[in-house]
Short mmCIF file of C-alpha atoms in Angstrom, two decimals:
data_model
loop_
_atom_site.label_atom_id
_atom_site.label_comp_id
_atom_site.label_asym_id
_atom_site.label_seq_id
_atom_site.Cartn_x
_atom_site.Cartn_y
_atom_site.Cartn_z
CA MET A 112 -21.23 18.08 10.84
CA GLY A 113 -19.24 19.87 8.17
CA ALA A 114 -17.75 18.76 4.89
CA TYR A 115 -14.27 18.57 6.42
CA ALA A 116 -15.38 16.10 9.10
CA ILE A 117 -17.10 13.89 6.53
CA LEU A 118 -14.06 14.01 4.25
CA LYS A 119 -11.79 13.17 7.19
CA PHE A 120 -14.02 10.20 8.09
CA PHE A 121 -13.74 8.81 4.54
CA HIS A 122 -10.00 9.51 4.50
CA VAL A 123 -9.48 7.51 7.71
CA LEU A 124 -11.80 4.74 6.51
CA LEU A 125 -9.86 4.49 3.23
CA ALA A 126 -6.57 4.29 5.17
CA ILE A 127 -7.97 1.46 7.28
CA VAL A 128 -9.12 -0.40 4.15
CA ALA A 129 -5.88 0.12 2.20
CA VAL A 130 -3.38 -0.58 4.95
CA GLY A 131 -5.61 -3.27 6.44
CA ALA A 132 -5.73 -5.13 3.14
CA ASN A 133 -1.95 -4.90 2.82
CA VAL A 134 -1.43 -6.26 6.33
CA THR A 135 -3.27 -9.45 5.36
CA TYR A 136 -0.83 -10.32 2.56
CA GLY A 137 1.74 -11.78 4.94
CA VAL A 138 -0.98 -13.82 6.65
CA TRP A 139 -2.14 -15.23 3.31
CA ILE A 140 1.44 -16.26 2.39
CA ARG A 141 2.21 -17.81 5.78
CA ARG A 142 -1.04 -19.77 5.79
CA ALA A 143 -0.38 -21.04 2.26
CA ALA A 144 3.17 -22.06 3.22
CA ARG A 145 1.60 -24.76 5.41
CA ASP A 146 0.07 -26.31 2.29
CA PRO A 147 1.85 -25.27 -0.91
CA ARG A 148 -1.17 -26.42 -2.95
CA ALA A 149 -2.96 -23.37 -1.50
CA LEU A 150 -0.25 -20.96 -2.66
CA PRO A 151 -1.72 -20.21 -6.11
CA PHE A 152 -5.07 -19.43 -4.49
CA ALA A 153 -3.41 -17.23 -1.86
CA LEU A 154 -1.37 -15.28 -4.40
CA ARG A 155 -4.42 -14.74 -6.63
CA GLY A 156 -6.34 -13.65 -3.52
CA ILE A 157 -3.62 -11.13 -2.69
CA LYS A 158 -3.67 -9.86 -6.28
CA ALA A 159 -7.47 -9.48 -6.16
CA LEU A 160 -7.31 -7.57 -2.85
CA ASP A 161 -4.52 -5.38 -4.17
CA ASP A 162 -6.20 -4.63 -7.51
CA ARG A 163 -9.78 -4.20 -6.30
CA LEU A 164 -9.44 -2.87 -2.77
CA ALA A 165 -6.04 -1.55 -1.71
CA THR A 166 -4.97 0.27 -4.88
CA PRO A 167 -8.29 2.09 -5.42
CA ALA A 168 -8.33 3.00 -1.71
CA TYR A 169 -4.81 4.46 -1.97
CA ALA A 170 -5.86 6.52 -5.00
CA LEU A 171 -8.89 7.85 -3.13
CA LEU A 172 -6.70 8.56 -0.10
CA LEU A 173 -4.68 10.98 -2.18
CA LEU A 174 -7.82 12.69 -3.46
CA THR A 175 -9.45 12.98 -0.04
CA GLY A 176 -6.20 14.13 1.54
CA LEU A 177 -5.74 16.87 -1.04
CA ALA A 178 -9.38 17.88 -0.65
CA MET A 179 -8.92 18.13 3.12
CA LEU A 180 -6.03 20.53 2.54
CA HIS A 181 -8.55 22.87 0.91
CA TRP A 182 -10.41 23.22 4.25
CA SER A 183 -7.48 23.01 6.64
CA GLN A 184 -4.93 25.52 7.85
CA ASP A 185 -2.17 23.35 6.41
CA THR A 186 -0.88 23.55 2.85
CA TRP A 187 0.96 21.05 0.73
CA THR A 188 4.20 22.80 1.77
CA THR A 189 3.57 22.18 5.47
CA PRO A 190 6.57 19.98 6.37
CA TRP A 191 4.64 16.91 7.58
CA VAL A 192 2.25 17.14 4.61
CA LEU A 193 5.05 17.55 2.07
CA THR A 194 7.02 14.67 3.61
CA ALA A 195 3.93 12.44 3.56
CA LEU A 196 3.25 13.36 -0.09
CA VAL A 197 6.84 12.54 -1.09
CA LEU A 198 6.67 9.21 0.76
CA TYR A 199 3.27 8.53 -0.88
CA ALA A 200 4.73 9.22 -4.34
CA VAL A 201 7.67 6.90 -3.67
CA ALA A 202 5.33 4.21 -2.36
CA MET A 203 2.98 4.45 -5.35
CA VAL A 204 5.85 4.23 -7.84
CA LEU A 205 7.25 1.24 -5.96
CA ALA A 206 3.82 -0.39 -5.74
CA LEU A 207 2.72 0.17 -9.33
CA TRP A 208 6.04 -0.51 -11.04
CA GLY A 209 7.60 -2.86 -8.48
CA TYR A 210 5.15 -4.84 -6.41
CA THR A 211 2.23 -5.25 -8.82
CA PRO A 212 4.24 -6.55 -11.80
CA THR A 213 6.35 -8.73 -9.50
CA LEU A 214 3.24 -10.29 -7.98
CA ARG A 215 1.78 -10.92 -11.44
CA ARG A 216 5.02 -12.55 -12.60
CA GLN A 217 5.27 -14.50 -9.33
CA ILE A 218 1.82 -16.02 -9.91
CA GLU A 219 2.73 -16.84 -13.51
CA ALA A 220 6.06 -18.44 -12.50
CA LEU A 221 4.37 -20.51 -9.79
CA GLU A 222 1.69 -21.77 -12.15
CA THR A 223 4.03 -22.50 -15.10
CA ARG A 224 7.37 -23.42 -13.50
CA GLY A 225 6.46 -24.46 -9.97
CA LEU A 226 7.28 -23.63 -6.39
CA GLU A 227 10.87 -24.88 -6.56
CA SER A 228 11.85 -22.94 -9.68
CA MET A 229 14.60 -20.34 -9.37
CA GLU A 230 12.38 -17.78 -11.09
CA TYR A 231 9.55 -18.25 -8.62
CA ARG A 232 11.88 -18.09 -5.63
CA ALA A 233 13.54 -14.90 -6.91
CA LEU A 234 10.18 -13.25 -7.55
CA ALA A 235 8.84 -14.33 -4.15
CA GLY A 236 11.90 -12.82 -2.48
CA ARG A 237 11.54 -9.60 -4.45
CA ALA A 238 7.81 -9.38 -3.63
CA GLN A 239 8.56 -9.88 0.06
CA LEU A 240 11.29 -7.21 0.08
CA VAL A 241 9.19 -4.66 -1.81
CA GLY A 242 6.23 -5.48 0.43
CA VAL A 243 8.25 -4.78 3.56
CA VAL A 244 9.54 -1.48 2.16
CA LEU A 245 5.99 -0.48 1.22
CA ALA A 246 4.75 -1.38 4.71
CA VAL A 247 7.42 0.80 6.31
CA LEU A 248 6.51 3.70 4.00
CA MET A 249 2.82 3.35 4.83
CA ILE A 250 3.54 3.23 8.58
CA LEU A 251 5.62 6.40 8.26
CA ILE A 252 2.83 8.14 6.36
CA VAL A 253 0.22 7.11 8.95
CA PHE A 254 2.56 8.34 11.69
CA LEU A 255 2.91 11.71 9.97
CA MET A 256 -0.84 12.01 9.42
CA VAL A 257 -1.68 11.21 13.04
CA THR A 258 1.09 13.10 14.86
CA LYS A 259 1.59 16.04 12.45
CA PRO A 260 5.12 16.63 13.74
CA ALA A 261 6.99 19.90 13.22
CA LEU A 262 9.77 18.49 11.07
CA TRP A 263 11.37 21.83 10.15
CA SER A 264 10.37 25.45 10.00
CA PRO A 265 8.61 26.25 6.73
CA SER A 266 10.15 29.12 4.78
#
């Protein structure tokens, strides 16, 4: 087994970990909605998963993906690779400067102002919207990685 196969294994494993962690966020929120007393725990659980599992896995995904380019016939200008990298950059900006601070502020608003506060509700809505956009971006990236479509003819 060569270095490329091992790198690809870790790349796929990291994608499963990162996207898999993100998929659970909606489950955490829906479960906590049944008992609002569980909401602070659920939100802190989501934050812990995001900070300690998903975000590091996404960072390592970029590194392993770029390393795999070194051994593959594709380059970063290959249309599906370039599209995936652009989507990844958009997703990371949205995650790091949109979702993460919103989640932190959402937890703070819940704990200091309560579930019914306008601030909490606005932040919860924003977190949900950004989360959905991020999910769509990640699904598109996974689609590109798996199918490697010919999007346009490279120059």
